PDB file of C-alpha atoms in Angstrom:
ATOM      1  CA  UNK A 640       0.000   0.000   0.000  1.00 51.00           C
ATOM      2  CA  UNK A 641       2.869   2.423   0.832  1.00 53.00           C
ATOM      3  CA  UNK A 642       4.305   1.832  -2.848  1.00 49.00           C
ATOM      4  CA  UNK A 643       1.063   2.620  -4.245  1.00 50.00           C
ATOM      5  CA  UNK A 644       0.771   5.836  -2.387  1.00 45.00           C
ATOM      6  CA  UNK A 645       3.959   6.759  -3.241  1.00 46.00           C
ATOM      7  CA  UNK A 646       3.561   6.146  -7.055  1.00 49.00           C
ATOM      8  CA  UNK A 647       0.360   7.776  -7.280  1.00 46.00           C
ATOM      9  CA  UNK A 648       2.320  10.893  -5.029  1.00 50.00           C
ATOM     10  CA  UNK A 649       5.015  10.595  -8.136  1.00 44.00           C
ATOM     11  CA  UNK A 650       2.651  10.223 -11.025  1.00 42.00           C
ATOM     12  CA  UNK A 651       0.096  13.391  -9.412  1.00 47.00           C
ATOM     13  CA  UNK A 652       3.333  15.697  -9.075  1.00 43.00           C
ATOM     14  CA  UNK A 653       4.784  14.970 -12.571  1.00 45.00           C
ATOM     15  CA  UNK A 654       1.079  15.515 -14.007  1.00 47.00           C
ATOM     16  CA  UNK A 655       1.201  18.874 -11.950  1.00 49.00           C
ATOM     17  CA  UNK A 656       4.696  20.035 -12.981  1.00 49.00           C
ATOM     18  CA  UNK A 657       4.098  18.708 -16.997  1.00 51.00           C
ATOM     19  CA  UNK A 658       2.300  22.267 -17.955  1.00 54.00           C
ATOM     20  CA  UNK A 659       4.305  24.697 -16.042  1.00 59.00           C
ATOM     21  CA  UNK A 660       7.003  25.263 -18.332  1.00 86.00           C
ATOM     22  CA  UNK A 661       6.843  28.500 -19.511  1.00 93.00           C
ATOM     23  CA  UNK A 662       8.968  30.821 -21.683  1.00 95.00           C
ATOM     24  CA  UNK A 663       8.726  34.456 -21.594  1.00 96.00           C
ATOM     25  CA  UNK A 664       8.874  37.495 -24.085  1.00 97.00           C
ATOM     26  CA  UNK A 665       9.217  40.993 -23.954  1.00 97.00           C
ATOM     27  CA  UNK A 666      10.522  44.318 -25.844  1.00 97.00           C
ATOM     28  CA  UNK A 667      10.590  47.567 -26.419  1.00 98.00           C
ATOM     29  CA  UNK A 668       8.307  49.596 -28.946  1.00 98.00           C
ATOM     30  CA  UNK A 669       9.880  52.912 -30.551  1.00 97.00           C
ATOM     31  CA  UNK A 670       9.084  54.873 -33.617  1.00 96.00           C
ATOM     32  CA  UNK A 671      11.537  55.198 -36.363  1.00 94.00           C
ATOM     33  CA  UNK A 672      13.493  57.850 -34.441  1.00 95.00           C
ATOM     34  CA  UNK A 673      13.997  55.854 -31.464  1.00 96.00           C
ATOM     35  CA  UNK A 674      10.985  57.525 -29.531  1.00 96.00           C
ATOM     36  CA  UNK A 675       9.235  54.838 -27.268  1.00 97.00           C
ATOM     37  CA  UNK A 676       5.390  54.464 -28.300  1.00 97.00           C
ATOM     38  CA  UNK A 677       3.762  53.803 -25.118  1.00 97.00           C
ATOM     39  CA  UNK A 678       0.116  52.507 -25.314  1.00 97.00           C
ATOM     40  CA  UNK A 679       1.018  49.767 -28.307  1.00 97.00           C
ATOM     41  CA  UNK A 680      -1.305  46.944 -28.672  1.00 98.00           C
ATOM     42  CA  UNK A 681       1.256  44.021 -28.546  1.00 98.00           C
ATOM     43  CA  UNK A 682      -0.896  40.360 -29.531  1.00 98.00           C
ATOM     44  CA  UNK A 683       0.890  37.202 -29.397  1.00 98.00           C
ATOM     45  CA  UNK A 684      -1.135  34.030 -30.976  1.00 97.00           C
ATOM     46  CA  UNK A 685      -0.051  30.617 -30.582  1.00 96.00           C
ATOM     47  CA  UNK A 686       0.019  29.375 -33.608  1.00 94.00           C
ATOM     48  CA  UNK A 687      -0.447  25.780 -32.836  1.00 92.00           C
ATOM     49  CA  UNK A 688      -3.730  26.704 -30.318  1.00 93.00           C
ATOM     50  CA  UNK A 689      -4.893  30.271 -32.148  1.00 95.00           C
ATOM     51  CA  UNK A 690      -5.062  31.016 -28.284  1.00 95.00           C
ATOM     52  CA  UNK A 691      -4.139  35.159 -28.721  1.00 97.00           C
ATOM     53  CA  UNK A 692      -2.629  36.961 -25.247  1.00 97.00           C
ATOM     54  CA  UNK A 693      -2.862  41.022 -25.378  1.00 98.00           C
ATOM     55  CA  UNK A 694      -0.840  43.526 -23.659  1.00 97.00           C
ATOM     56  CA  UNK A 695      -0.385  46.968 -23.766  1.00 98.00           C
ATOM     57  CA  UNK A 696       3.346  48.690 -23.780  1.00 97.00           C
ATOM     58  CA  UNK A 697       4.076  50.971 -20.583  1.00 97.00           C
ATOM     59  CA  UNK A 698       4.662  54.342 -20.802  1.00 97.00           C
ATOM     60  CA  UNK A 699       8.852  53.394 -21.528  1.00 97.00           C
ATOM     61  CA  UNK A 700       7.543  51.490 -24.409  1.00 97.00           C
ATOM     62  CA  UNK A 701       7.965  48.150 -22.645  1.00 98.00           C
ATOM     63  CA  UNK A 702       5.585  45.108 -22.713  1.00 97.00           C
ATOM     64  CA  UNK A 703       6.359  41.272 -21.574  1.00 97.00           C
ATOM     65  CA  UNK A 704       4.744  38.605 -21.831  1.00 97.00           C
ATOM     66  CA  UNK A 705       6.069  36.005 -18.447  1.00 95.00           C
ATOM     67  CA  UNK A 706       4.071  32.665 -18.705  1.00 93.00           C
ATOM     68  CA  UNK A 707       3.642  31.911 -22.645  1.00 95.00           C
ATOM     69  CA  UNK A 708       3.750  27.901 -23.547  1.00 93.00           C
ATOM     70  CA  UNK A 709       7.281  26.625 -24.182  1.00 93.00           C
ATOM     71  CA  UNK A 710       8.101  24.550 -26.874  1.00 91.00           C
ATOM     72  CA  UNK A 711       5.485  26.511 -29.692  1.00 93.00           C
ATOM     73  CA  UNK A 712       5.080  29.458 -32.424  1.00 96.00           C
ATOM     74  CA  UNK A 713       4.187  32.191 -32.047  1.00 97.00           C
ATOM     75  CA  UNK A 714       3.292  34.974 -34.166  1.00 97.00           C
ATOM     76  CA  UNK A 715       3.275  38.854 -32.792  1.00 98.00           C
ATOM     77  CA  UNK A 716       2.216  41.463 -33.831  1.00 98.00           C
ATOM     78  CA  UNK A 717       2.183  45.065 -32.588  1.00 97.00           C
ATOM     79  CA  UNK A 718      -0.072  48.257 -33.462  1.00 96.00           C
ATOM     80  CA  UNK A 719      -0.179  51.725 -32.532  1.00 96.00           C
ATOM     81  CA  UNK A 720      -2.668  54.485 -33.481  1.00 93.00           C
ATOM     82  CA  UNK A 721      -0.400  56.119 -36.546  1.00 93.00           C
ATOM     83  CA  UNK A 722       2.233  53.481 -37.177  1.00 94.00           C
ATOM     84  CA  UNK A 723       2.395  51.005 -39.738  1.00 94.00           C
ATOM     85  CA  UNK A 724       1.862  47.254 -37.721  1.00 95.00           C
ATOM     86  CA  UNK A 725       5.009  45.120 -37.275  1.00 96.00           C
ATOM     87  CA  UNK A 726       4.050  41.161 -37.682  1.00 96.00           C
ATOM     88  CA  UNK A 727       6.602  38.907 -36.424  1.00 96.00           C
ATOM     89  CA  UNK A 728       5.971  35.088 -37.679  1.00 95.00           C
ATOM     90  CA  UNK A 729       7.881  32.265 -36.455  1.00 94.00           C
ATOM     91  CA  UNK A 730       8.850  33.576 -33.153  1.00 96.00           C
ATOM     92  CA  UNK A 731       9.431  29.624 -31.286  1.00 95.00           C
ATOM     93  CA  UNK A 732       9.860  29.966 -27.759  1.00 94.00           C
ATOM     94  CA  UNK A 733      11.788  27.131 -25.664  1.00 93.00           C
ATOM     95  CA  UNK A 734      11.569  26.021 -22.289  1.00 91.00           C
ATOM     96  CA  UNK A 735      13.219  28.997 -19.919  1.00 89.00           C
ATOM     97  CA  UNK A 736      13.585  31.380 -22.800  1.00 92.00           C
ATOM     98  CA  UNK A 737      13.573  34.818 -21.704  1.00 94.00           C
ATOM     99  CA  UNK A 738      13.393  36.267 -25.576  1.00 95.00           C
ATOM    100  CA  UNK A 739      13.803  40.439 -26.175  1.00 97.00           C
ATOM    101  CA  UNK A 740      12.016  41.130 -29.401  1.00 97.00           C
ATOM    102  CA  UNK A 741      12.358  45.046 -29.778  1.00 97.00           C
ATOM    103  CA  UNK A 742       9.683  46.613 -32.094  1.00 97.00           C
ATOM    104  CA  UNK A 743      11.006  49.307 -34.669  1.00 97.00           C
ATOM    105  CA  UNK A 744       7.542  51.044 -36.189  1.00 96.00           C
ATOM    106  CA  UNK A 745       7.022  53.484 -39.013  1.00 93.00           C
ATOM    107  CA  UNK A 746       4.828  56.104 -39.651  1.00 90.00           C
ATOM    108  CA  UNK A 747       1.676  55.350 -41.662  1.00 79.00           C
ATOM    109  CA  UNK A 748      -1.601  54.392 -42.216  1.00 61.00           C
ATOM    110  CA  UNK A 749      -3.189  51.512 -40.134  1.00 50.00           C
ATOM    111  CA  UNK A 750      -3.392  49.355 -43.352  1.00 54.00           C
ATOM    112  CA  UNK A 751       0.395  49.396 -43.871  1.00 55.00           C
ATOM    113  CA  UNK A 752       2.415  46.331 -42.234  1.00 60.00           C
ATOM    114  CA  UNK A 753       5.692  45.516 -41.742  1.00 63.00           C
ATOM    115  CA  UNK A 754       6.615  41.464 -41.202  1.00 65.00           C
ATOM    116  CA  UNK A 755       9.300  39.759 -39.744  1.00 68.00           C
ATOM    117  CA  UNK A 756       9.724  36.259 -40.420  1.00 65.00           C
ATOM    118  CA  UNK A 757      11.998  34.098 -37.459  1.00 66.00           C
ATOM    119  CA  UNK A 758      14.088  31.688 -38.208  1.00 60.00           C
ATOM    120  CA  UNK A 759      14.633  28.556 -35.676  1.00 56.00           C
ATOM    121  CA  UNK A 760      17.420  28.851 -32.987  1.00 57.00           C
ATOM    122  CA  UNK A 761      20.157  26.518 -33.243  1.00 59.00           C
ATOM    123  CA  UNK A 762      20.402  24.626 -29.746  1.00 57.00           C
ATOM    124  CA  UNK A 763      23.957  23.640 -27.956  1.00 61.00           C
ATOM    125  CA  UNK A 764      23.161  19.541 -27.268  1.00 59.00           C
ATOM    126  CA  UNK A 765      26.872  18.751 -27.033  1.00 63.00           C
ATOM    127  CA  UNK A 766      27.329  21.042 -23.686  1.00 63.00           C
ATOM    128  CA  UNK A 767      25.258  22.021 -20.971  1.00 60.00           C
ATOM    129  CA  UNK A 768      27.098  25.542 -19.817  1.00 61.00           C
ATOM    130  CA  UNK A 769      25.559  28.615 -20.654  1.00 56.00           C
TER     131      UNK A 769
END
């Protein structure tokens, strides 16, 4: 009975544990000029769940985003009344990343976007130092 307990102790804390790893991102906004644009609509959608998280940028032009999934795609994008959007596709998040992705937008009409397309991250498998 005591090995029971304890396995179903194991199997309830690994179940527990299994979707709490998390990967965060944040940024600065600024206009071409290097301005910060405070009040920018940042959206991040998972692109494997469509599940969309909004935030808005601070008044230093700051936004982050602490608990997003590790291990997925994302794809952000970030408007501001009077700037042309900036789309970033691609952006794959792993387990402990703490990713900056720093938002450069133009002037222009709403309609007018500006994309960014990730590529993947190599990862170091031969040696675990940072």
């Amino acid at each position: 009975m005591n090995r029971l307990c304890r396995r179903l102790i194991f199997v309830a804390l690994a179940a527990a544990f299994a979707d709490n790893v998390y990967a965060a991102l944040h940024g600065t906004v600024t206009d071409t000029t290097g301005a910060v644009v405070s009040g920018a609509t940042v959206t991040v959608v998972n692109a494997g769940t469509g599940i969309a998280t909004v935030r808005k940028t601070d008044g230093a032009g700051y936004y982050i985003f602490p608990q997003l999934q590790a291990g997925n795609v994302y794809r952000v994008t970030i408007t501001a009344d009077g700037f042309e959007a900036f789309v970033a596709d691609g952006v794959t998040l792993n387990v402990n990343d703490n990713r900056e992705l720093n938002a450069k937008l133009g002037v222009g009409a709403v309609a007018q976007t500006i994309q960014v397309v990730a590529g993947a991250l190599e990862v170091e498998t031969a040696n675990t130092q940072l």
